[in-house]
Tab-separated table of C-alpha atoms and ligand atoms in Angstrom:
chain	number	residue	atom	x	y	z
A	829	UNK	CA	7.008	-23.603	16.174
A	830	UNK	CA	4.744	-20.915	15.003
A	831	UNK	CA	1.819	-20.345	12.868
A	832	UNK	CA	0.501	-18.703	10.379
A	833	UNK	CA	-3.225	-17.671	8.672
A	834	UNK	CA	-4.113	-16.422	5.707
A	835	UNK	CA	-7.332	-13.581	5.497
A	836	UNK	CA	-6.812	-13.895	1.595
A	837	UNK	CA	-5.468	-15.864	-0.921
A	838	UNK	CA	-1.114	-15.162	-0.571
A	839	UNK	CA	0.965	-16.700	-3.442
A	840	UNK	CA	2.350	-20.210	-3.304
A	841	UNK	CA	5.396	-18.887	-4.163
A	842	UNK	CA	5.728	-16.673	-0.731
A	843	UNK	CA	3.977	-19.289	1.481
A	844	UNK	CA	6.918	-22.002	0.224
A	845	UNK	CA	9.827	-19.506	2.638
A	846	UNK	CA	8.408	-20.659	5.517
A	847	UNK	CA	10.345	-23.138	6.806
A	848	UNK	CA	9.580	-26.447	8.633
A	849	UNK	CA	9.505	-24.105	11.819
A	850	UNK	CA	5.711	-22.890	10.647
A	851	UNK	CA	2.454	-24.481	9.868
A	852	UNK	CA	-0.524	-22.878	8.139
A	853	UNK	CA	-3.770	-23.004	10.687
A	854	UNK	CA	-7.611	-21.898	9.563
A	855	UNK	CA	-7.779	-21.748	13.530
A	856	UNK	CA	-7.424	-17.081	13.418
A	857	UNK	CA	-6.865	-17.333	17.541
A	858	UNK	CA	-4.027	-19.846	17.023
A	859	UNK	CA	-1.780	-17.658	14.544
A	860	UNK	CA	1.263	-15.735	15.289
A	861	UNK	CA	1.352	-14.135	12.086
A	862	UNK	CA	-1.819	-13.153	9.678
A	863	UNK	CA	-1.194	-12.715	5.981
A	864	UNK	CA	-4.105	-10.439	4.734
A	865	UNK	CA	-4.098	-8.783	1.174
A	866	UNK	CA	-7.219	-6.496	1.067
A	867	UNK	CA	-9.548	-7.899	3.122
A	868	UNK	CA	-11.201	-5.681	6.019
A	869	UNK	CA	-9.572	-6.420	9.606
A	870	UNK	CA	-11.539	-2.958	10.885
A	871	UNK	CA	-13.952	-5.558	12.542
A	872	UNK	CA	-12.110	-8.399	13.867
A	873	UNK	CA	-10.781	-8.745	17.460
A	874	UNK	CA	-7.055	-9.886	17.520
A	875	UNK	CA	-5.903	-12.807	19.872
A	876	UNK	CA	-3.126	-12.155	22.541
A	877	UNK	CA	-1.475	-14.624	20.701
A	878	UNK	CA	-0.994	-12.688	17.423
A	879	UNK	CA	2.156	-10.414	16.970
A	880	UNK	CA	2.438	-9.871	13.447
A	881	UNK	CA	-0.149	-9.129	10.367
A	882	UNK	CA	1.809	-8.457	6.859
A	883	UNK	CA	-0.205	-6.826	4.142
A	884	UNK	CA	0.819	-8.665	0.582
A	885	UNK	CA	0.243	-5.014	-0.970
A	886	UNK	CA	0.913	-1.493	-0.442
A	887	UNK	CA	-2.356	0.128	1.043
A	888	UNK	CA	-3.011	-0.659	4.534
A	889	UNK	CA	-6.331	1.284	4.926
A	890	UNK	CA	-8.228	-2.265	5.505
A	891	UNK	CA	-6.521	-2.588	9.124
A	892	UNK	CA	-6.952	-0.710	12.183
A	893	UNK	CA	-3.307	0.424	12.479
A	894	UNK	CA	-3.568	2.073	15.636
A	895	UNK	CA	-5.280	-0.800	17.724
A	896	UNK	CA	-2.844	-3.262	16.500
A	897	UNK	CA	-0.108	-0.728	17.846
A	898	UNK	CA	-1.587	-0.476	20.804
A	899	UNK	CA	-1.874	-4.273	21.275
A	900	UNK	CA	2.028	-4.957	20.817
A	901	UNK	CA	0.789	-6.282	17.171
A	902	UNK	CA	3.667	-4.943	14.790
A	903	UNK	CA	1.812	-4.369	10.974
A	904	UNK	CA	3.536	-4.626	7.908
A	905	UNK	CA	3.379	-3.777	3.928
A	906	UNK	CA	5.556	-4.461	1.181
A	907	UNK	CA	6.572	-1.062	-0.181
A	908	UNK	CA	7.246	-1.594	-4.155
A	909	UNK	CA	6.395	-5.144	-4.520
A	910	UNK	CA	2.670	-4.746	-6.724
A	911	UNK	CA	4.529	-1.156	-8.090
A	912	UNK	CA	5.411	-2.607	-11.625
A	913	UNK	CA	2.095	-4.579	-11.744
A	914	UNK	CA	-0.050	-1.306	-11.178
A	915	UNK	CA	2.155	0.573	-13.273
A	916	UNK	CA	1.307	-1.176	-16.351
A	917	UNK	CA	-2.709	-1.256	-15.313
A	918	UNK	CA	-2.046	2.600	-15.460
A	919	UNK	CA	-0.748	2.573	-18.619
A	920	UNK	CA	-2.980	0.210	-20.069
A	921	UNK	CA	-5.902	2.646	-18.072
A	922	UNK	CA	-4.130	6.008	-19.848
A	923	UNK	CA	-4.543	4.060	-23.199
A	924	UNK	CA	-8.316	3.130	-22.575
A	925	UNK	CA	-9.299	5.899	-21.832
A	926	UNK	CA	-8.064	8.144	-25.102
A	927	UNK	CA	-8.950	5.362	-27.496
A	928	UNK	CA	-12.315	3.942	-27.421
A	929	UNK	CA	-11.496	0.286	-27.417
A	930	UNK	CA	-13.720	-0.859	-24.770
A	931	UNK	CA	-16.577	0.464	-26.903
A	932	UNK	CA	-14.812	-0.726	-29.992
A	933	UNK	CA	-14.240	-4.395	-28.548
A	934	UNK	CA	-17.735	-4.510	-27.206
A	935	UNK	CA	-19.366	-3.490	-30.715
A	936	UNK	CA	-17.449	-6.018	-32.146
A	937	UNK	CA	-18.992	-8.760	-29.571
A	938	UNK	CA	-22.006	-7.686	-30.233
A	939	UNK	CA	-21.823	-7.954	-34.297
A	940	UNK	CA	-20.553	-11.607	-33.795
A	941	UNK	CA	-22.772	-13.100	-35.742
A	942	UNK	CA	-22.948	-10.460	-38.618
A	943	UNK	CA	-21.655	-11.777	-41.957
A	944	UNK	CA	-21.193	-8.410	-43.002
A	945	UNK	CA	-19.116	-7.223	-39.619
A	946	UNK	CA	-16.145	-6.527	-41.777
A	947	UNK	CA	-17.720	-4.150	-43.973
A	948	UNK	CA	-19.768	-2.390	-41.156
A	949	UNK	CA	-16.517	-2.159	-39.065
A	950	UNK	CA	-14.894	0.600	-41.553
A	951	UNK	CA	-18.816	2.223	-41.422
A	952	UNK	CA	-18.664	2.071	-37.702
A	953	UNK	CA	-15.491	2.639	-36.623
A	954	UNK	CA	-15.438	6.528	-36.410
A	955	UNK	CA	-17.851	5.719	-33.537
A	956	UNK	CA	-14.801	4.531	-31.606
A	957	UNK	CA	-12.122	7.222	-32.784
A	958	UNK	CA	-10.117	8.745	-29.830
A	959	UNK	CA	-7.143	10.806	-29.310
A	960	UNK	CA	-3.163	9.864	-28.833
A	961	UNK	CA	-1.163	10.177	-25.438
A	962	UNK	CA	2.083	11.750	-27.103
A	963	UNK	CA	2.594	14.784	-26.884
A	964	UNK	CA	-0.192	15.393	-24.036
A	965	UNK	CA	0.339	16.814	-20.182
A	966	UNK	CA	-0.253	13.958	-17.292
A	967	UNK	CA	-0.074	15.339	-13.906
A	968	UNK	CA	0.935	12.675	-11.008
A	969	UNK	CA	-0.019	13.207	-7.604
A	970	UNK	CA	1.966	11.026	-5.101
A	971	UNK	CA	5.223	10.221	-6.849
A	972	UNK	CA	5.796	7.220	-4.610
A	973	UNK	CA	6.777	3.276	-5.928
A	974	UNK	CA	4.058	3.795	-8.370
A	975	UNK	CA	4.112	7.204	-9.153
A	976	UNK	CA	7.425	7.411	-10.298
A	977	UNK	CA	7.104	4.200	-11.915
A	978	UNK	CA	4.182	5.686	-14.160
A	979	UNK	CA	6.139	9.122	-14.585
A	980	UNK	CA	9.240	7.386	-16.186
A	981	UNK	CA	7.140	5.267	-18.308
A	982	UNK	CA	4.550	8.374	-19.529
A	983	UNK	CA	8.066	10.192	-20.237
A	984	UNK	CA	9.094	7.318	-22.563
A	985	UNK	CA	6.049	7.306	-24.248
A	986	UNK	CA	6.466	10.867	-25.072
A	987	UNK	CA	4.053	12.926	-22.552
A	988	UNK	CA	5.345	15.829	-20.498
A	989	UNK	CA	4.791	14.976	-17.470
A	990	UNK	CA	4.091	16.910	-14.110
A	991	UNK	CA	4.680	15.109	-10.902
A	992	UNK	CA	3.431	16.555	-7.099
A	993	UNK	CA	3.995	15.354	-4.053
A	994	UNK	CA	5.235	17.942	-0.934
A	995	UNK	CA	6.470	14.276	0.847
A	996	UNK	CA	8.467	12.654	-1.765
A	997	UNK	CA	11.053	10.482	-0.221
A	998	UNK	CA	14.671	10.636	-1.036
A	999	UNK	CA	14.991	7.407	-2.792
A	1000	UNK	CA	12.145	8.144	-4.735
A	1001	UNK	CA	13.586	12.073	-5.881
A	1002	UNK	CA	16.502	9.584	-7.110
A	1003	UNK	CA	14.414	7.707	-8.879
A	1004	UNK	CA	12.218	10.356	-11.141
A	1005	UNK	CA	13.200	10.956	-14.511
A	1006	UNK	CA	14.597	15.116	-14.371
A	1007	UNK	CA	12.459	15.379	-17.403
A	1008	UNK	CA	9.651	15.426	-14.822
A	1009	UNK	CA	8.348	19.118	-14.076
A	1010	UNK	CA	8.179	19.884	-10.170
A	1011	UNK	CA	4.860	21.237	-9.083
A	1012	UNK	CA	4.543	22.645	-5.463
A	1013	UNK	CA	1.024	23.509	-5.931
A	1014	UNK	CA	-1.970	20.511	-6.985
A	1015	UNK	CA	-4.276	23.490	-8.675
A	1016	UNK	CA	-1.397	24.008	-11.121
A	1017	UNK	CA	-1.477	20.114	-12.286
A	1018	UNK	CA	-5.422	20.737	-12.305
A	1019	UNK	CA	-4.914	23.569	-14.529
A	1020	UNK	CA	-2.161	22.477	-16.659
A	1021	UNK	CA	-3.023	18.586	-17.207
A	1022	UNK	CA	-4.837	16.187	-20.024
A	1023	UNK	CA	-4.765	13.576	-17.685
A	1024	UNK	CA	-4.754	13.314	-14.084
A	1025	UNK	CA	-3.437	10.443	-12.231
A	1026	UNK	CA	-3.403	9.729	-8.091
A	1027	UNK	CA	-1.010	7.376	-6.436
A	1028	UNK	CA	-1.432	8.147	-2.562
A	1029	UNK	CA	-2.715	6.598	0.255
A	1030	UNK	CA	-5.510	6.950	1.895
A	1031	UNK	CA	-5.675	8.433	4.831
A	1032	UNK	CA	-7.891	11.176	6.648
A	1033	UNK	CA	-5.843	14.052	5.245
A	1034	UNK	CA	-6.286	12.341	1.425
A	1035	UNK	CA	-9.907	11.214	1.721
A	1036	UNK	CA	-11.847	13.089	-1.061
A	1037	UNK	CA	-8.598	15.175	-2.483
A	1038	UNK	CA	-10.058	15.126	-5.320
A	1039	UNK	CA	-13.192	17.051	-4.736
A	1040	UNK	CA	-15.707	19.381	-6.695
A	1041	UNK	CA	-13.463	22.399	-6.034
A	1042	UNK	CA	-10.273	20.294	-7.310
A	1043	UNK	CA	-12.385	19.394	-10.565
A	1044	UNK	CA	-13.714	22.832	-11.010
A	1045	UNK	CA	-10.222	23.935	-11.574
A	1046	UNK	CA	-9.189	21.047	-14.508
A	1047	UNK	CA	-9.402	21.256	-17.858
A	1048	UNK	CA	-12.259	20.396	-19.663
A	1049	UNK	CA	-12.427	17.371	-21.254
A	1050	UNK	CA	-9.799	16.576	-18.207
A	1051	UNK	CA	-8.819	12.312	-18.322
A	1052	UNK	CA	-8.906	10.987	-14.436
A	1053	UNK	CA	-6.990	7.830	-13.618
A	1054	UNK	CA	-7.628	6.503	-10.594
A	1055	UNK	CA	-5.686	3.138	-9.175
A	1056	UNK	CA	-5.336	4.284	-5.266
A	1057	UNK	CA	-8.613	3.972	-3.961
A	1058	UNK	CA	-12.313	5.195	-4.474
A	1059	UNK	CA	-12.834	7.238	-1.331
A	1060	UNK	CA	-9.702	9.561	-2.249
A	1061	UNK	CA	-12.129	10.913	-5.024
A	1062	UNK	CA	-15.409	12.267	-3.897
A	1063	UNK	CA	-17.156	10.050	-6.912
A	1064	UNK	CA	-20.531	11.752	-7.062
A	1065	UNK	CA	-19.093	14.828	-7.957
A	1066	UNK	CA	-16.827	12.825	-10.509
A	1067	UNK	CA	-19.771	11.298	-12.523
A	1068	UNK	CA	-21.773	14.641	-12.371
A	1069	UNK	CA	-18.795	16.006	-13.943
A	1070	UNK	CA	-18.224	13.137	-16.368
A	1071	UNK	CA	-22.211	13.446	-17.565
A	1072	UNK	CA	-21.253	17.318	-18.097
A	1073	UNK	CA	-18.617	16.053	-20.427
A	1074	UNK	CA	-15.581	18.206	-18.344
A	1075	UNK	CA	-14.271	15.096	-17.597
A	1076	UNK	CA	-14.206	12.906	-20.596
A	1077	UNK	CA	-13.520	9.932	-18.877
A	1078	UNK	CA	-12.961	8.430	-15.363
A	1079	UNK	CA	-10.583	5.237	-14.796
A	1080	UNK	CA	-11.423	3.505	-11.580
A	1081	UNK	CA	-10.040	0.367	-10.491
A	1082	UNK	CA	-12.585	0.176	-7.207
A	1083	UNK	CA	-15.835	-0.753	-8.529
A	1084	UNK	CA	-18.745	0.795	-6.418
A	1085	UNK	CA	-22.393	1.507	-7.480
A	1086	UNK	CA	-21.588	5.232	-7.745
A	1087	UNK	CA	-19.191	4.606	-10.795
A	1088	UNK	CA	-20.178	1.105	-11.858
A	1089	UNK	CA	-22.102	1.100	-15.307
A	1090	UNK	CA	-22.078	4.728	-15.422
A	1091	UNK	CA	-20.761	5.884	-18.940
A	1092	UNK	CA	-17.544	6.875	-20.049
A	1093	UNK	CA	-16.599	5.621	-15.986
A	1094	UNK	CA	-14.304	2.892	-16.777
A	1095	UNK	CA	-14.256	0.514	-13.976
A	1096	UNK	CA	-12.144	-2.605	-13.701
A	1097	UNK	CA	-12.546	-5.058	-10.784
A	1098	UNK	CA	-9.054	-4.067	-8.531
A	1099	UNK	CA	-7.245	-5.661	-11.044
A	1100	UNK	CA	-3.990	-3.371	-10.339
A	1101	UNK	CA	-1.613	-5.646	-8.512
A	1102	UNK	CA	-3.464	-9.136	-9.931
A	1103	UNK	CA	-0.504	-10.358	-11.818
A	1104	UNK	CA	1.352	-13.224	-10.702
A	1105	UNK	CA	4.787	-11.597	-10.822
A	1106	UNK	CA	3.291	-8.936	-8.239
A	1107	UNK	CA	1.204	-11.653	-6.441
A	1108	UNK	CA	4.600	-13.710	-6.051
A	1109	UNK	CA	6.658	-10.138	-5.262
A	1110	UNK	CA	4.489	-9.175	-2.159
A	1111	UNK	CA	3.749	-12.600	-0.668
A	1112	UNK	CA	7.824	-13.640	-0.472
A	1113	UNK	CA	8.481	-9.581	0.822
A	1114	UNK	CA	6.216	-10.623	3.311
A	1115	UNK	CA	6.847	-13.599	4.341
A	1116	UNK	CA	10.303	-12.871	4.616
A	1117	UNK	CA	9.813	-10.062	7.126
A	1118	UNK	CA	6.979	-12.030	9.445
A	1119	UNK	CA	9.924	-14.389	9.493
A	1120	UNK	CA	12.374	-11.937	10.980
A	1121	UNK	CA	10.268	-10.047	13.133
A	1122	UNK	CA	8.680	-13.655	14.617
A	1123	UNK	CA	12.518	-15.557	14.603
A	1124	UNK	CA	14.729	-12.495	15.292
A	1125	UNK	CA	12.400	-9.520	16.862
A	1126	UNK	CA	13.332	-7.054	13.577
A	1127	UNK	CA	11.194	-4.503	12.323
A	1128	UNK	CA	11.171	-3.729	8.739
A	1129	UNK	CA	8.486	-1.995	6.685
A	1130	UNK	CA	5.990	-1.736	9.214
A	1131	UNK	CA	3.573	1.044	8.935
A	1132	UNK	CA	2.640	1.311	12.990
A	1133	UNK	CA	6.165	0.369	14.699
A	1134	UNK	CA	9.267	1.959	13.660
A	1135	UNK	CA	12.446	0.205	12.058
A	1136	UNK	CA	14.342	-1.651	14.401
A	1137	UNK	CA	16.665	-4.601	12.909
A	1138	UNK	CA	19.924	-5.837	14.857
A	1139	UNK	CA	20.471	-8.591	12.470
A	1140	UNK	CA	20.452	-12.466	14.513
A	1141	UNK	CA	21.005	-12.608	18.099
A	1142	UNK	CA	24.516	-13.040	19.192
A	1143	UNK	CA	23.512	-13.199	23.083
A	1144	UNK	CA	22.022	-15.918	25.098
A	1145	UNK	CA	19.013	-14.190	24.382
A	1146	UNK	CA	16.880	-11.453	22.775
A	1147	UNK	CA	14.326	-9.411	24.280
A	1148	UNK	CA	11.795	-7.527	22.332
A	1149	UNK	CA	9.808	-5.082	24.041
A	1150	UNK	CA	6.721	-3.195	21.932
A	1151	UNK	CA	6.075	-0.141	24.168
A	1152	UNK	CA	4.605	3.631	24.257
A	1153	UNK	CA	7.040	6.464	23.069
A	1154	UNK	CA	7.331	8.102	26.526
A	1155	UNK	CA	10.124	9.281	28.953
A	1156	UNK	CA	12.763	6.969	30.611
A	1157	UNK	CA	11.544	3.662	29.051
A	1158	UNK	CA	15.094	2.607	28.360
A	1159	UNK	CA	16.002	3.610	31.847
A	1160	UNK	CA	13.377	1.585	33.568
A	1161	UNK	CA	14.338	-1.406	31.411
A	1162	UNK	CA	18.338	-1.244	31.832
A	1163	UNK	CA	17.199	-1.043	36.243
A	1164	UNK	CA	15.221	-3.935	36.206
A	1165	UNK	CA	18.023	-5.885	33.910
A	1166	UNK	CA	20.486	-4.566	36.124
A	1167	UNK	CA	19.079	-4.957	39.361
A	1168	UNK	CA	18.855	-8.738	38.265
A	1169	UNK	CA	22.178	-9.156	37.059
A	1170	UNK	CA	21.682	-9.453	33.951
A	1171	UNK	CA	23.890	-7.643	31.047
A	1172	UNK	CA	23.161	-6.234	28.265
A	1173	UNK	CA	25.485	-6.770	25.072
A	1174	UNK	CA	23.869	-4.954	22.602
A	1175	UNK	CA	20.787	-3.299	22.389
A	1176	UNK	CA	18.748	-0.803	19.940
A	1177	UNK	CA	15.565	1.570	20.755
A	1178	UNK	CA	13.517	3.348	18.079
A	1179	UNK	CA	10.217	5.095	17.797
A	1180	UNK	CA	7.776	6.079	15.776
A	1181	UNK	CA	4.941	8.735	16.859
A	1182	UNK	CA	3.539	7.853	20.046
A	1183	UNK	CA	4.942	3.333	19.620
A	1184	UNK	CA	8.755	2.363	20.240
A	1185	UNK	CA	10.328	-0.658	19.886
A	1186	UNK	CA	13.407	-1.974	22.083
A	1187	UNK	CA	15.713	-5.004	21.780
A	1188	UNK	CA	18.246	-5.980	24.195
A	1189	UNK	CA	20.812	-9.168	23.740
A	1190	UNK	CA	21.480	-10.288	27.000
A	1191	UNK	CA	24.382	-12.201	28.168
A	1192	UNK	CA	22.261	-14.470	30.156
A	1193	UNK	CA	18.870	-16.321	30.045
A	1194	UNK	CA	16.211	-14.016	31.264
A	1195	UNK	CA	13.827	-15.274	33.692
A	1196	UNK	CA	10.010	-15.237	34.128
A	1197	UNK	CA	10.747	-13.092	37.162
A	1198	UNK	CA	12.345	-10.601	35.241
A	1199	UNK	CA	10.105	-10.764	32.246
A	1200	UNK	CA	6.980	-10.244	35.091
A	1201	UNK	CA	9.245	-6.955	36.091
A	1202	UNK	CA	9.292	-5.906	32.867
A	1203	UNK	CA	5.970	-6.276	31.770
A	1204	UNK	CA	4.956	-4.168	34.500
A	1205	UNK	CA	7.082	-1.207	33.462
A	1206	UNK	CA	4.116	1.201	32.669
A	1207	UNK	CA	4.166	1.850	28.925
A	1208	UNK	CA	4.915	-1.772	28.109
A	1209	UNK	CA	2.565	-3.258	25.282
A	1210	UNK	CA	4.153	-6.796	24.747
A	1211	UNK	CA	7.130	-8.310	25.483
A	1212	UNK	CA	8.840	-11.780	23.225
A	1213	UNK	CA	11.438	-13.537	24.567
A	1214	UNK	CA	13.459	-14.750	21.592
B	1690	NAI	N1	-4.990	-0.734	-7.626
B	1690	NAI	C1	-4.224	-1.519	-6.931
B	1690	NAI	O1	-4.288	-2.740	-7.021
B	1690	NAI	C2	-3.184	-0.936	-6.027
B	1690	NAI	C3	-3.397	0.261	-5.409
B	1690	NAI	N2	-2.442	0.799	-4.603
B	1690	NAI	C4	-2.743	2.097	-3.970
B	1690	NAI	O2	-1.764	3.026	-4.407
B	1690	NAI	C5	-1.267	3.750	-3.286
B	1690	NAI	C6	0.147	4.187	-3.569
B	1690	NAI	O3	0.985	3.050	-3.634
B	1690	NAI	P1	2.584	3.178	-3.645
B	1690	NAI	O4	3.019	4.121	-4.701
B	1690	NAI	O5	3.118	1.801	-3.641
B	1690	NAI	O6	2.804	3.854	-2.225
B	1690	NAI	P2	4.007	4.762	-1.715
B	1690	NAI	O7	3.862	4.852	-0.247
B	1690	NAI	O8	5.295	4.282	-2.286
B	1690	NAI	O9	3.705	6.201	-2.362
B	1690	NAI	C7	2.721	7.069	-1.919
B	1690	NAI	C8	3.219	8.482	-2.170
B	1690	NAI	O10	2.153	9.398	-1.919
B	1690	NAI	C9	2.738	10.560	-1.355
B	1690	NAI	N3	1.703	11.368	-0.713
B	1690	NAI	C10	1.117	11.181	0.504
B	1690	NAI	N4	0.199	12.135	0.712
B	1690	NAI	C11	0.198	12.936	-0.385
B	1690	NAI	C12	-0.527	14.102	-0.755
B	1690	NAI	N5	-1.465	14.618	0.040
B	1690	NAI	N6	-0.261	14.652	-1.960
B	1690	NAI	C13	0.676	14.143	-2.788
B	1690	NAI	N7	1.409	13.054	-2.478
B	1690	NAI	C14	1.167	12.458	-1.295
B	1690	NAI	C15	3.808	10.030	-0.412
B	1690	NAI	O11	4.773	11.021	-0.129
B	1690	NAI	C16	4.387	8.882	-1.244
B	1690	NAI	O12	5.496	9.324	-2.004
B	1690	NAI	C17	-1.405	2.760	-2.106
B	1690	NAI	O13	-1.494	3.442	-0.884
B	1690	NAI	C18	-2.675	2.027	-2.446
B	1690	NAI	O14	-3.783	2.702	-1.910
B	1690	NAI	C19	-1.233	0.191	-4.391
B	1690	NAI	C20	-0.966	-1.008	-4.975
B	1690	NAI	C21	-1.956	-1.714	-5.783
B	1691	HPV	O1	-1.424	-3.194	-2.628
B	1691	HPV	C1	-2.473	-2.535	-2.656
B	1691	HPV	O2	-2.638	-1.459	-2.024
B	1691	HPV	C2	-3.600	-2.984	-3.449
B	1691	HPV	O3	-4.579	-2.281	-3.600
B	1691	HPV	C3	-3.578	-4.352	-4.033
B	1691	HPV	O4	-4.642	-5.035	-3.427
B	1691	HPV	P1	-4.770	-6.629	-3.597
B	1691	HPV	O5	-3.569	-7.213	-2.921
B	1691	HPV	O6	-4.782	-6.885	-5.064
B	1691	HPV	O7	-6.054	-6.975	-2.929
């Protein structure tokens, strides 16, 4: 049996996979597996119980990746399961932010009670005029589930589009639209570009990539999406900027007090993946790996521990060893096996920087003896006997 706790709310729809084998506990220190969309883990001390935390999302900046590697505790996302969902909040952001309907819709709240709100409407209404997306230059940065997503889309709806990123995967390169310009260097979508959009991670080499020296060289009157996350932006510069008018308007989905209120800043409340068909997506991608990795020992989409998947067992049984990327690992592990008897039938080893993961079938039923042995190889994080 194992269990299972949820840091957020996770979809119905995912939690329904687990099978009779797993029961939901509020009890943190009892679970096996945590499901966590974006709330903060930076804080919270992990059980020696847990082995598994899957992020319903893409970003994983609200978990501390590296202690959870170093405590045998194998993270996961769900690469492309909120992409559609934030695509459209992007396009719906791109569409707010050259029309003035926020301002338009909120005038017409306000008249509400006006008997003559029809006839002031066609008074008012050049108030609210704005500009059309065809025709106009967005530059992507990050062209990865989302990005490319949003690049397609903008292409559709008639924009010439610039896309950047120096680490685009090959899937996604298979996936972009050729109408999509290459740029090698950032300044030239800051140069060239109506509208700006981000779609990386954040991490310390993104934090603040979009700083005063980045803004200095856009256009003015430049549009700024933003649906990544607030620190990649250094947001005091932003609304300085915005206030100047060179950027005519700044679309944030992480409300903060920087940006929050602030004029032509439009701010919505991380709506970008809130839509049930993403909810549902990233809660069943989820589920479905805890399941694996917790049942079977394999690794897929984890962001600390490589990919290691070698389908069901078809020994006596499995062992799954998390362990530091260092010299004669698989050596030390084949002796003590050895030594004891025991063969292996199949077996796979994989790293990732400084982690590796190993998983040997054996032929027969490992003992605690051996399992003490191995555990003592120096390097070893955590071992599951499966
Ligand atoms: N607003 C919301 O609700 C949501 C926000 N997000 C945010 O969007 C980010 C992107 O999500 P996905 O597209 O699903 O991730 P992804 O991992 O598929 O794509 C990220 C892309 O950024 C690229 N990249 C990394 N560093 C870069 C750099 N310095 N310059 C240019 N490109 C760079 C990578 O090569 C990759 O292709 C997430 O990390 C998360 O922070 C994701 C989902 C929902
Ligand atoms: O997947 C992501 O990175 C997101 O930002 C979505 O966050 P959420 O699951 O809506 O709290």
């Amino acid at each position: 049996m194992y269990q299972y706790s949820c840091m957020n709310a996770i979809s119905e729809v995912g939690l329904q996979k687990f099978t009779d084998q797993y029961t939901k506990t509020e009890v943190k220190e009892d679970a096996d597996a945590l499901l966590v969309r974006s709330a903060a883990l930076h804080d919270m001390e992990f059980s020696d119980k847990l082995a598994a935390i899957a992020r319903a999302g893409a970003g994983v900046n609200n978990i501390p990746l590296e202690r959870c590697a170093e405590q045998g505790i194998v993270v996961f996302n769900t690469p492309g399961a909120n992409a559609n969902g934030v695509k459209e909040a992007v396009i719906a952001g791109l569409l707010l932010a050259s029309r003035d309907l926020a301002d338009g819709i909120n005038w017409v709240k306000a008249e509400s009670g006006n008997e003559d709100i029809a006839k002031l409407a066609e008074k008012e209404k050049k108030n609210f005029a704005g500009s059309e997306i065809k025709g106009k230059k967005l530059g992507i940065i990050g062209l990865g589930a989302i990005g490319i997503l949003v690049a397609n889309t903008a292409v559709h709806l008639g924009m010439e589009v610039y896309g950047y990123d120096p680490y685009i995967s090959v899937d996604s390169a298979w996936n972009l639209s050729r109408e999509i310009t290459h740029i090698t260097d950032v300044n030239d979508i800051y140069r060239e570009c109506d509208y700006i959009t981000i779609h990386v991670p954040l991490l310390e080499s993104t934090k603040k990539m979009i700083n005063e020296e980045a803004i200095a060289e856009m256009k003015d009157g430049v549009i700024l999406l933003n649906y990544a996350r607030d620190l990649l932006v250094d947001e005091e510069a932003v609304v300085k900027a915005v206030q100047s008018g060179k950027i005519r308007r700044y679309m944030s989905d992480f409300p903060n007090t920087t940006t929050a209120g602030v004029k032509n800043c439009i701010v919505t409340p991380h709506l970008g993946a809130s839509t049930s068909e993403s909810e549902d997506n990233c809660a069943v991608m989820a589920v479905k790996e805890v399941m694996d990795y917790l049942e079977n020992g394999n690794i897929n989409h984890s962001v600390n521990y490589p990919t290691c998947d070698m389908g069901k067992c078809k020994g006596v049984c499995r062992v799954a060893i998390n362990h530091k990327n260092i010299k004669n690992m698989i050596g030390q592990f084949a002796s003590v096996l050895g030594e004891a008897d025991m063969n292996i039938a199949n077996m796979a080893n994989q790293s990732k920087g400084e982690y590796a993961y190993s998983l040997f079938d054996l032929d027969t039923q490992i003992t605690d003896e051996v399992v003490e042995k191995l555990k003592n190889v120096q390097g070893v994080l955590r071992i599951r006997i499966l």
